[in-house]
CSV table of C-alpha atoms in Angstrom, one decimal:
chain,number,residue,atom,x,y,z
A,1,MET,CA,0.0,0.0,0.0
A,2,ALA,CA,2.8,2.4,0.9
A,3,SER,CA,4.7,1.7,-2.3
A,4,THR,CA,1.5,2.4,-4.4
A,5,VAL,CA,1.1,5.8,-2.7
A,6,LEU,CA,4.8,6.6,-3.2
A,7,ASN,CA,4.6,5.6,-6.9
A,8,PHE,CA,1.5,7.9,-7.4
A,9,MET,CA,3.3,10.9,-5.8
A,10,ASN,CA,6.4,10.4,-7.9
A,11,THR,CA,4.3,10.1,-11.1
A,12,THR,CA,2.4,13.4,-10.1
A,13,LEU,CA,5.7,15.2,-9.5
A,14,ASP,CA,7.0,14.0,-12.9
A,15,TRP,CA,3.9,15.4,-14.7
A,16,VAL,CA,4.2,18.8,-12.9
A,17,THR,CA,7.9,19.0,-13.7
A,18,TYR,CA,7.2,18.1,-17.4
A,19,ALA,CA,4.4,20.8,-17.5
A,20,LEU,CA,6.7,23.4,-16.1
A,21,ASP,CA,9.6,22.5,-18.4
A,22,VAL,CA,7.8,22.5,-21.7
A,23,PRO,CA,8.9,25.3,-24.1
A,24,SER,CA,5.6,27.1,-23.7
A,25,ALA,CA,6.3,27.6,-20.0
A,26,ARG,CA,9.6,29.3,-20.7
A,27,ALA,CA,10.4,32.9,-21.5
A,28,ILE,CA,13.2,35.1,-22.8
A,29,VAL,CA,13.3,38.6,-21.3
A,30,PHE,CA,15.9,41.0,-22.7
A,31,GLY,CA,17.9,38.0,-24.0
A,32,VAL,CA,17.9,36.2,-20.7
A,33,HIS,CA,16.4,32.7,-20.5
A,34,ILE,CA,14.0,32.4,-17.6
A,35,GLY,CA,12.5,29.1,-16.5
A,36,GLY,CA,9.0,30.3,-15.9
A,37,HIS,CA,5.8,29.1,-14.3
A,38,LEU,CA,3.6,30.2,-17.1
A,39,PHE,CA,1.2,27.3,-16.8
A,40,ILE,CA,0.6,28.0,-13.1
A,41,GLU,CA,0.3,31.7,-13.6
A,42,VAL,CA,-2.3,31.3,-16.4
A,43,PHE,CA,-4.2,28.8,-14.2
A,44,LEU,CA,-4.2,31.3,-11.2
A,45,LEU,CA,-5.3,34.1,-13.5
A,46,VAL,CA,-8.3,32.0,-14.7
A,47,VAL,CA,-9.3,31.2,-11.1
A,48,ILE,CA,-9.1,34.9,-10.1
A,49,LEU,CA,-11.2,36.0,-13.1
A,50,PHE,CA,-13.7,33.3,-12.2
A,51,LEU,CA,-14.0,34.4,-8.6
A,52,LEU,CA,-14.4,38.1,-9.6
A,53,SER,CA,-17.2,37.2,-11.9
A,54,GLN,CA,-19.2,35.6,-9.1
A,55,LYS,CA,-21.8,37.4,-7.1
A,56,SER,CA,-20.9,37.9,-3.4
A,57,TYR,CA,-23.0,36.0,-0.9
A,58,LYS,CA,-25.5,38.1,1.0
A,59,PRO,CA,-27.7,36.6,3.7
A,60,PRO,CA,-31.4,37.0,3.1
A,61,LYS,CA,-32.8,40.2,4.5
A,62,ARG,CA,-35.6,39.8,7.0
A,63,PRO,CA,-36.6,41.8,10.1
A,64,LEU,CA,-35.7,40.5,13.5
A,65,THR,CA,-38.6,38.9,15.4
A,66,ASN,CA,-39.7,40.3,18.7
A,67,LYS,CA,-38.3,37.3,20.4
A,68,GLU,CA,-34.9,37.9,18.8
A,69,ILE,CA,-35.0,41.5,19.8
A,70,ASP,CA,-35.8,40.6,23.4
A,71,GLU,CA,-33.0,38.1,23.5
A,72,LEU,CA,-30.4,40.6,22.2
A,73,CYS,CA,-31.6,43.2,24.8
A,74,ASP,CA,-31.3,40.6,27.6
A,75,GLU,CA,-27.8,39.7,26.5
A,76,TRP,CA,-26.6,43.4,26.3
A,77,VAL,CA,-24.5,44.6,29.2
A,78,PRO,CA,-23.8,48.4,29.2
A,79,GLU,CA,-20.5,49.8,30.3
A,80,PRO,CA,-20.8,51.0,34.0
A,81,LEU,CA,-21.4,54.7,34.5
A,82,ILE,CA,-19.0,54.7,37.4
A,83,PRO,CA,-16.2,52.2,38.5
A,84,SER,CA,-17.2,49.5,41.0
A,85,ILE,CA,-17.2,50.7,44.6
A,86,ASN,CA,-14.2,49.5,46.6
A,87,GLU,CA,-13.3,49.8,50.3
A,88,ASP,CA,-11.3,53.0,49.7
A,89,MET,CA,-14.2,54.8,48.1
A,90,LEU,CA,-16.4,54.1,51.2
A,91,TYR,CA,-14.1,56.2,53.4
A,92,GLU,CA,-16.0,59.2,54.9
A,93,PRO,CA,-13.9,61.9,56.5
A,94,PRO,CA,-15.1,63.5,59.8
A,95,VAL,CA,-17.7,66.2,59.4
A,96,LEU,CA,-17.1,69.7,61.0
A,97,GLU,CA,-20.0,71.2,62.9
A,98,SER,CA,-18.5,74.6,63.3
A,99,ALA,CA,-16.1,77.0,61.7
A,100,ALA,CA,-12.7,75.4,60.7
A,101,GLY,CA,-10.7,77.5,63.1
A,102,PRO,CA,-7.9,76.4,65.4
A,103,HIS,CA,-10.6,74.6,67.4
A,104,THR,CA,-13.7,73.1,65.8
A,105,ILE,CA,-16.5,70.7,66.7
A,106,ILE,CA,-16.7,67.1,65.4
A,107,ASN,CA,-19.5,64.8,66.6
A,108,GLY,CA,-20.5,67.3,69.2
A,109,LYS,CA,-17.0,67.5,70.8
A,110,GLU,CA,-14.5,70.3,70.6
A,111,VAL,CA,-11.2,69.2,69.0
A,112,VAL,CA,-7.9,70.9,68.2
A,113,ASN,CA,-7.9,71.4,64.4
A,114,PHE,CA,-4.7,70.6,62.4
A,115,ALA,CA,-6.6,69.7,59.2
A,116,SER,CA,-7.4,73.1,57.9
A,117,ALA,CA,-4.9,75.4,56.2
A,118,ASN,CA,-5.9,78.4,58.3
A,119,TYR,CA,-2.3,79.6,58.6
A,120,LEU,CA,-3.0,83.1,60.0
A,121,GLY,CA,-6.0,82.2,62.1
A,122,PHE,CA,-8.3,84.4,60.0
A,123,ILE,CA,-11.3,82.1,60.0
A,124,GLY,CA,-13.8,83.8,62.2
A,125,HIS,CA,-11.8,87.0,62.4
A,126,GLN,CA,-14.2,89.9,63.3
A,127,ARG,CA,-12.9,92.3,60.7
A,128,LEU,CA,-13.3,89.8,57.9
A,129,LEU,CA,-16.9,89.0,59.1
A,130,ASP,CA,-17.7,92.7,59.2
A,131,SER,CA,-16.3,93.2,55.7
A,132,CYS,CA,-18.4,90.3,54.4
A,133,SER,CA,-21.5,91.6,56.1
A,134,SER,CA,-21.2,95.1,54.6
A,135,SER,CA,-20.4,93.7,51.2
A,136,LEU,CA,-23.4,91.4,51.3
A,137,GLU,CA,-25.7,94.4,52.1
A,138,LYS,CA,-24.2,96.4,49.2
A,139,TYR,CA,-23.7,93.8,46.4
A,140,GLY,CA,-25.7,90.7,47.4
A,141,VAL,CA,-24.3,87.2,47.3
A,142,GLY,CA,-23.2,86.4,43.7
A,143,SER,CA,-22.4,88.3,40.5
A,144,CYS,CA,-24.4,86.1,38.1
A,145,GLY,CA,-22.0,86.5,35.2
A,146,PRO,CA,-18.4,86.1,34.1
A,147,ARG,CA,-16.0,89.0,34.3
A,148,GLY,CA,-16.3,89.8,30.6
A,149,PHE,CA,-20.1,89.7,30.6
A,150,TYR,CA,-21.2,92.2,33.2
A,151,GLY,CA,-19.8,90.2,36.1
A,152,THR,CA,-17.1,92.7,36.9
A,153,ILE,CA,-17.8,94.6,40.1
A,154,ASP,CA,-15.7,97.5,41.5
A,155,VAL,CA,-14.6,95.4,44.4
A,156,HIS,CA,-13.0,92.9,42.0
A,157,LEU,CA,-10.8,95.6,40.5
A,158,ASP,CA,-10.0,96.9,44.1
A,159,CYS,CA,-8.9,93.3,45.1
A,160,GLU,CA,-6.7,92.9,42.0
A,161,ALA,CA,-5.0,96.2,42.6
A,162,ARG,CA,-4.6,95.4,46.3
A,163,ILE,CA,-2.9,92.1,45.6
A,164,ALA,CA,-0.6,93.6,43.0
A,165,LYS,CA,0.4,96.4,45.4
A,166,PHE,CA,1.1,94.0,48.2
A,167,LEU,CA,3.3,91.8,46.0
A,168,GLY,CA,4.9,94.6,44.1
A,169,THR,CA,3.8,93.4,40.7
A,170,PRO,CA,2.3,95.5,37.9
A,171,ASP,CA,-1.1,93.7,37.8
A,172,SER,CA,-3.2,90.8,39.0
A,173,ILE,CA,-6.2,88.8,37.9
A,174,LEU,CA,-8.9,87.2,40.1
A,175,TYR,CA,-10.4,83.7,39.6
A,176,SER,CA,-13.5,82.5,41.3
A,177,TYR,CA,-12.1,79.2,42.4
A,178,GLY,CA,-8.6,78.4,43.8
A,179,LEU,CA,-8.0,75.3,41.7
A,180,SER,CA,-9.3,76.9,38.5
A,181,THR,CA,-6.5,79.3,38.7
A,182,MET,CA,-4.0,76.5,37.9
A,183,PHE,CA,-6.4,74.7,35.6
A,184,SER,CA,-6.7,77.9,33.5
A,185,ALA,CA,-3.4,79.8,33.8
A,186,ILE,CA,-1.2,76.9,32.5
A,187,PRO,CA,-3.3,76.1,29.4
A,188,ALA,CA,-3.6,79.8,28.6
A,189,PHE,CA,0.2,80.0,28.0
A,190,SER,CA,1.4,76.5,27.2
A,191,LYS,CA,-0.1,74.7,24.2
A,192,LYS,CA,0.4,71.5,22.2
A,193,GLY,CA,4.0,71.1,21.2
A,194,ASP,CA,5.4,73.3,24.0
A,195,ILE,CA,7.6,71.8,26.8
A,196,ILE,CA,6.8,71.8,30.5
A,197,VAL,CA,9.3,70.6,33.1
A,198,ALA,CA,7.5,70.0,36.4
A,199,ASP,CA,8.3,68.7,39.8
A,200,GLU,CA,6.9,65.2,40.3
A,201,GLY,CA,5.4,66.3,43.6
A,202,VAL,CA,3.0,69.0,42.4
A,203,HIS,CA,-0.5,68.9,43.6
A,204,TRP,CA,-3.5,67.7,41.5
A,205,GLY,CA,-4.6,71.2,40.5
A,206,ILE,CA,-1.3,71.7,38.7
A,207,GLN,CA,-1.4,68.2,37.3
A,208,ASN,CA,-4.8,68.9,35.7
A,209,GLY,CA,-3.5,72.2,34.3
A,210,LEU,CA,-0.6,70.3,32.7
A,211,TYR,CA,-3.0,67.8,31.2
A,212,LEU,CA,-5.3,70.4,29.8
A,213,SER,CA,-2.5,72.2,28.1
A,214,ARG,CA,-1.7,69.2,25.9
A,215,SER,CA,2.0,70.2,26.2
A,216,THR,CA,4.8,67.7,26.4
A,217,VAL,CA,5.4,67.3,30.2
A,218,VAL,CA,8.6,66.0,31.7
A,219,TYR,CA,8.9,65.5,35.4
A,220,PHE,CA,12.0,65.8,37.5
A,221,LYS,CA,12.7,64.3,40.9
A,222,HIS,CA,10.9,66.0,43.8
A,223,ASN,CA,12.7,69.2,44.8
A,224,ASP,CA,16.0,67.9,43.4
A,225,MET,CA,17.9,70.6,41.6
A,226,ASP,CA,20.5,68.1,40.2
A,227,SER,CA,17.6,66.3,38.5
A,228,LEU,CA,16.1,69.5,37.2
A,229,ARG,CA,19.5,70.6,35.8
A,230,GLU,CA,20.0,67.3,34.1
A,231,THR,CA,16.4,67.4,32.6
A,232,LEU,CA,17.0,70.9,31.3
A,233,GLU,CA,20.4,70.0,29.9
A,234,ASN,CA,19.1,66.9,28.1
A,235,PHE,CA,16.3,68.8,26.6
A,236,THR,CA,18.3,71.7,25.3
A,237,THR,CA,21.1,69.6,23.9
A,238,LYS,CA,19.1,66.8,22.3
A,239,ASN,CA,16.1,68.7,21.0
A,240,LYS,CA,17.1,70.5,17.8
A,241,ARG,CA,13.8,72.6,17.9
A,242,ALA,CA,14.4,73.6,21.6
A,243,LYS,CA,15.0,77.3,20.7
A,244,LYS,CA,11.7,77.5,18.7
A,245,LEU,CA,9.5,76.1,21.5
A,246,ARG,CA,8.0,77.8,24.5
A,247,ARG,CA,9.5,76.2,27.6
A,248,TYR,CA,8.3,76.3,31.2
A,249,ILE,CA,9.4,75.2,34.7
A,250,VAL,CA,6.4,74.5,37.0
A,251,VAL,CA,7.0,74.3,40.8
A,252,GLU,CA,5.2,75.0,44.1
A,253,ALA,CA,6.7,77.3,46.7
A,254,VAL,CA,5.6,75.0,49.5
A,255,TYR,CA,4.7,71.6,48.3
A,256,GLN,CA,1.3,70.4,49.6
A,257,ASN,CA,2.4,66.7,49.1
A,258,SER,CA,5.6,67.0,51.2
A,259,GLY,CA,5.8,70.3,53.0
A,260,GLN,CA,9.1,71.0,51.4
A,261,ILE,CA,10.1,74.5,50.2
A,262,ALA,CA,11.3,75.0,46.6
A,263,PRO,CA,14.9,76.5,46.4
A,264,LEU,CA,13.9,79.5,44.3
A,265,ASP,CA,17.3,81.0,44.1
A,266,GLU,CA,18.7,77.9,42.3
A,267,ILE,CA,15.6,77.6,40.1
A,268,ILE,CA,16.1,81.2,38.9
A,269,LYS,CA,19.8,80.4,38.0
A,270,LEU,CA,18.7,77.4,36.0
A,271,LYS,CA,15.9,79.3,34.3
A,272,GLU,CA,18.3,82.0,33.1
A,273,LYS,CA,21.0,79.5,32.0
A,274,TYR,CA,18.7,77.4,29.9
A,275,ARG,CA,16.2,80.2,29.0
A,276,PHE,CA,13.0,78.7,30.5
A,277,ARG,CA,10.0,80.5,31.9
A,278,VAL,CA,8.9,79.8,35.5
A,279,LEU,CA,5.4,79.3,36.8
A,280,LEU,CA,5.3,79.4,40.6
A,281,ASP,CA,2.3,78.4,42.7
A,282,GLU,CA,2.3,80.2,46.0
A,283,SER,CA,-0.9,78.8,47.5
A,284,ASN,CA,0.8,77.5,50.7
A,285,SER,CA,3.4,80.3,51.0
A,286,PHE,CA,1.4,83.5,50.3
A,287,GLY,CA,0.8,85.2,53.7
A,288,VAL,CA,3.3,82.7,55.3
A,289,LEU,CA,6.8,83.0,54.1
A,290,GLY,CA,9.0,86.1,54.2
A,291,SER,CA,9.2,88.7,56.9
A,292,SER,CA,5.9,90.3,55.8
A,293,GLY,CA,4.2,87.2,54.3
A,294,ARG,CA,4.8,88.1,50.6
A,295,GLY,CA,5.8,84.6,49.8
A,296,LEU,CA,8.7,82.7,48.4
A,297,THR,CA,10.1,85.7,46.5
A,298,GLU,CA,10.5,87.7,49.7
A,299,TYR,CA,11.8,84.6,51.6
A,300,TYR,CA,14.7,84.3,49.1
A,301,GLY,CA,15.1,88.0,48.3
A,302,VAL,CA,14.3,87.4,44.7
A,303,PRO,CA,12.4,90.2,42.8
A,304,ALA,CA,9.0,89.2,41.7
A,305,ASP,CA,9.7,90.2,38.1
A,306,LYS,CA,12.3,87.4,37.9
A,307,LEU,CA,9.3,85.1,37.7
A,308,ASP,CA,7.0,84.9,34.7
A,309,ILE,CA,3.8,83.8,36.3
A,310,ILE,CA,2.8,83.6,40.0
A,311,THR,CA,-0.4,81.9,41.1
A,312,ALA,CA,-2.0,81.3,44.5
A,313,ALA,CA,-5.3,80.1,46.0
A,314,MET,CA,-6.8,82.5,48.6
A,315,GLY,CA,-8.5,79.8,50.6
A,316,HIS,CA,-5.5,79.2,52.9
A,317,ALA,CA,-3.8,82.1,54.6
A,318,LEU,CA,-6.4,84.7,53.6
A,319,ALA,CA,-9.3,82.4,54.8
A,320,THR,CA,-11.5,83.4,51.8
A,321,GLU,CA,-12.0,81.7,48.5
A,322,GLY,CA,-10.9,82.1,44.9
A,323,GLY,CA,-7.4,82.5,43.5
A,324,PHE,CA,-5.2,85.0,41.7
A,325,CYS,CA,-2.4,85.2,39.1
A,326,THR,CA,0.0,88.1,39.3
A,327,GLY,CA,2.8,89.3,37.0
A,328,SER,CA,3.3,91.7,34.1
A,329,ALA,CA,0.5,93.6,32.5
A,330,ARG,CA,0.9,91.5,29.3
A,331,VAL,CA,0.6,88.3,31.2
A,332,ILE,CA,-2.5,89.4,33.0
A,333,ASP,CA,-4.2,90.9,29.9
A,334,HIS,CA,-3.6,87.7,27.9
A,335,GLN,CA,-5.6,85.7,30.6
A,336,ARG,CA,-8.5,88.1,30.4
A,337,LEU,CA,-9.0,87.0,26.8
A,338,SER,CA,-7.9,83.3,26.7
A,339,SER,CA,-8.1,81.8,30.2
A,340,SER,CA,-11.1,79.6,30.4
A,341,GLY,CA,-11.7,79.8,34.2
A,342,TYR,CA,-11.8,83.6,33.9
A,343,VAL,CA,-13.7,84.0,30.6
A,344,PHE,CA,-16.5,81.4,31.2
A,345,SER,CA,-16.9,81.1,35.0
A,346,ALA,CA,-19.1,83.4,37.1
A,347,SER,CA,-16.9,85.9,38.8
A,348,LEU,CA,-15.9,85.7,42.5
A,349,PRO,CA,-18.7,86.6,44.8
A,350,PRO,CA,-18.1,90.3,45.9
A,351,TYR,CA,-18.1,89.6,49.6
A,352,LEU,CA,-15.1,87.1,49.1
A,353,ALA,CA,-13.1,89.7,47.2
A,354,SER,CA,-13.9,92.2,50.0
A,355,ALA,CA,-12.7,89.7,52.6
A,356,ALA,CA,-9.5,89.1,50.7
A,357,ILE,CA,-8.8,92.9,50.8
A,358,THR,CA,-9.4,93.1,54.5
A,359,ALA,CA,-7.3,90.0,55.2
A,360,ILE,CA,-4.3,91.6,53.4
A,361,ASP,CA,-4.9,94.8,55.4
A,362,VAL,CA,-4.9,92.9,58.7
A,363,LEU,CA,-1.7,91.0,57.7
A,364,GLU,CA,0.1,94.3,56.9
A,365,GLU,CA,-1.0,95.9,60.1
A,366,ASN,CA,0.0,92.8,62.2
A,367,PRO,CA,3.3,91.4,61.1
A,368,ASN,CA,3.5,89.7,64.4
A,369,LEU,CA,1.1,87.1,63.0
A,370,ILE,CA,4.0,85.8,60.8
A,371,THR,CA,6.3,85.7,63.9
A,372,LYS,CA,3.6,83.8,65.9
A,373,LEU,CA,3.2,81.3,63.0
A,374,LYS,CA,6.9,80.7,62.8
A,375,ASN,CA,7.2,80.1,66.6
A,376,ASN,CA,4.3,77.7,66.5
A,377,ILE,CA,6.0,75.7,63.7
A,378,ALA,CA,9.2,75.5,65.7
A,379,VAL,CA,7.3,74.3,68.8
A,380,LEU,CA,5.5,71.5,66.9
A,381,TRP,CA,8.8,70.5,65.2
A,382,LYS,CA,10.5,70.2,68.5
A,383,GLY,CA,7.6,68.2,70.0
A,384,LEU,CA,7.6,65.8,67.0
A,385,SER,CA,11.3,65.5,66.5
A,386,LYS,CA,11.6,62.1,68.2
A,387,ILE,CA,8.2,60.6,67.3
A,388,PRO,CA,8.6,56.8,67.0
A,389,GLY,CA,8.3,55.3,63.5
A,390,PHE,CA,8.1,58.6,61.7
A,391,THR,CA,10.5,61.2,60.2
A,392,ILE,CA,9.6,64.8,59.5
A,393,ALA,CA,9.8,65.2,55.7
A,394,SER,CA,8.9,68.9,55.6
A,395,HIS,CA,11.0,72.0,55.7
A,396,PRO,CA,11.5,73.4,59.3
A,397,GLU,CA,9.9,76.7,58.3
A,398,SER,CA,7.0,75.2,56.3
A,399,PRO,CA,3.5,75.7,57.7
A,400,ILE,CA,2.8,72.1,56.6
A,401,VAL,CA,4.4,69.7,59.0
A,402,TYR,CA,4.6,66.4,57.1
A,403,LEU,CA,5.2,63.1,58.9
A,404,ARG,CA,6.4,60.2,56.8
A,405,LEU,CA,6.8,56.6,57.9
A,406,GLU,CA,10.4,55.6,58.5
A,407,LYS,CA,9.8,52.1,57.2
A,408,SER,CA,7.1,51.6,54.6
A,409,THR,CA,5.1,48.4,54.4
A,410,GLY,CA,5.9,48.3,50.7
A,411,SER,CA,2.4,49.2,49.7
A,412,MET,CA,0.9,52.7,49.6
A,413,LYS,CA,-2.5,51.3,50.4
A,414,ASP,CA,-1.2,49.5,53.5
A,415,ASP,CA,0.8,52.6,54.6
A,416,LEU,CA,-2.4,54.7,54.2
A,417,HIS,CA,-4.4,52.3,56.4
A,418,LEU,CA,-1.7,52.6,59.2
A,419,LEU,CA,-1.7,56.4,59.0
A,420,GLU,CA,-5.5,56.6,59.0
A,421,ASN,CA,-5.6,54.3,62.0
A,422,ILE,CA,-3.3,56.7,63.9
A,423,ALA,CA,-5.3,59.7,62.8
A,424,GLU,CA,-8.6,58.1,63.9
A,425,ARG,CA,-7.2,57.1,67.3
A,426,VAL,CA,-5.7,60.6,67.9
A,427,LEU,CA,-9.1,62.1,67.2
A,428,LYS,CA,-11.1,59.7,69.2
A,429,GLU,CA,-8.8,59.4,72.3
A,430,ASP,CA,-7.2,62.9,72.5
A,431,SER,CA,-9.5,65.2,70.5
A,432,VAL,CA,-6.7,66.1,68.1
A,433,PHE,CA,-7.8,66.4,64.4
A,434,VAL,CA,-5.1,65.4,62.0
A,435,VAL,CA,-5.4,63.8,58.5
A,436,ALA,CA,-3.5,61.3,56.4
A,437,SER,CA,-2.6,62.5,53.0
A,438,ARG,CA,-5.2,60.5,51.1
A,439,ARG,CA,-5.2,61.2,47.4
A,440,SER,CA,-7.8,61.1,44.7
A,441,THR,CA,-7.6,58.3,42.1
A,442,LEU,CA,-7.0,61.0,39.6
A,443,ASP,CA,-3.9,62.3,41.5
A,444,LYS,CA,-0.8,61.0,39.7
A,445,CYS,CA,1.6,62.1,42.5
A,446,ARG,CA,3.6,59.1,43.7
A,447,LEU,CA,5.4,60.6,46.7
A,448,PRO,CA,5.1,58.6,49.9
A,449,VAL,CA,1.9,59.2,51.9
A,450,GLY,CA,2.0,60.7,55.4
A,451,ILE,CA,0.2,62.6,58.1
A,452,ARG,CA,-0.1,66.2,57.3
A,453,LEU,CA,-0.5,68.9,60.0
A,454,PHE,CA,-1.4,72.5,59.0
A,455,VAL,CA,0.0,74.9,61.7
A,456,SER,CA,-1.9,78.1,62.4
A,457,ALA,CA,-0.9,81.3,64.2
A,458,GLY,CA,-4.2,80.8,66.1
A,459,HIS,CA,-2.9,77.6,67.8
A,460,SER,CA,-1.8,78.0,71.4
A,461,GLU,CA,1.3,76.4,72.8
A,462,SER,CA,-0.8,73.9,74.7
A,463,ASP,CA,-2.6,72.9,71.5
A,464,LEU,CA,0.8,72.2,69.9
A,465,LEU,CA,2.1,70.2,72.8
A,466,LYS,CA,-1.2,68.2,73.0
A,467,ALA,CA,-0.9,67.3,69.4
A,468,SER,CA,2.8,66.2,69.6
A,469,GLU,CA,2.2,64.1,72.8
A,470,SER,CA,-0.9,62.5,71.4
A,471,LEU,CA,0.8,61.6,68.1
A,472,LYS,CA,3.9,60.2,69.8
A,473,ARG,CA,1.8,58.0,72.2
A,474,VAL,CA,-0.5,56.6,69.5
A,475,ALA,CA,2.3,56.1,67.0
A,476,ALA,CA,4.3,54.1,69.5
A,477,LEU,CA,1.2,51.8,70.1
A,478,VAL,CA,0.2,51.4,66.4
A,479,LEU,CA,3.6,51.2,64.8
A,480,GLY,CA,5.1,49.2,67.7
A,481,GLY,CA,2.5,46.5,67.2
A,482,HIS,CA,2.9,46.6,63.5
A,483,ASN,CA,6.7,46.3,63.5
């Protein structure tokens, strides 16, 4: 049987070889003899022509029956409107039942508040309350329109002029929401194709502004000037179009995610060497740093005109709401035409602008508030210097005292559970309100989580000692058992 099959295959191969070797299957092209496959090619051509001449198959058209429609509907599973709820999403922070001052009420009990960025203790300040009351009587609550569409009120212009005068800049612009300042100012100047070099520790408001700008974003290591220098050097030397692109460095004065202070003097040197522009967010330094609270520029003795764009939220030291951007007249005027948060949002409620003016007046009249805040920071630093299982990651003069675990569990989620356990016990057992640095799922910051304490000039020494003693006691219990 096997020999029969073998003979058949050999015979078939002989016939194929004969067919391909016949003279009709050979060709001479430009005098060169080519052993062709004319027979096979003609055969394939005939098959192709036959297939092209055939009508394509179409299934018969008929409407779906009601039963088939019902079956398809039952099988269809829509995409979820929101992601599935997990344990982290079920977290509910404590609810404040009074003003977020140095002391507040939670669950009917008075607690010492280190969770609010009330740096100068202006929440509940009588002059701010009086200013808001008189403004409400004169202007009402809201403006009911964007600044360019009959939403500009004289108190807005007064507030912009007051901020510019306080900071020593030519002009300022007000935004109705603190985060919208960063959302809008960055995309107003940086577009697709431009380059932004940003610190990896910037807060979510800046991250979102970077995303909305559609620029090419490169991150450098947190507050590391060697990393910034290397990043700028690599870009300018390896990118042939570097000189034709708009280039920005984006940093925070006091980083919300670490409490560290940006070395502005070194940043200015790098800016001038590599010819970049600088956008500085002073949300946590305005009213805090410098001898008179004028921020990071005063702290380092750098003229404000060395910076291209300065932004800040007014919901921290000034205890009001909204934000501002300050700088040259050209920088400000450009935003009035092209900054989405300014052009399309209803303007800041007049009473909040009035409160901001009053807060700056009170700050200028009482420079001892800055001194009191610095003393409070030093007292808390001293009290927490030997806290077990933690290290203080923040700058000694930062109003944000940031406690970071000495030994991570290796998982950010597990670290956060430990920190929240400590914060909950401190609140429950000692009536001290502190928070772990829980981040949104949208937040791309990957710095280690920690416990963040916002120090206020309104805190008493006993408040600070109570917080430090409570944290040391609870940390020893929780982390001792964990280790």
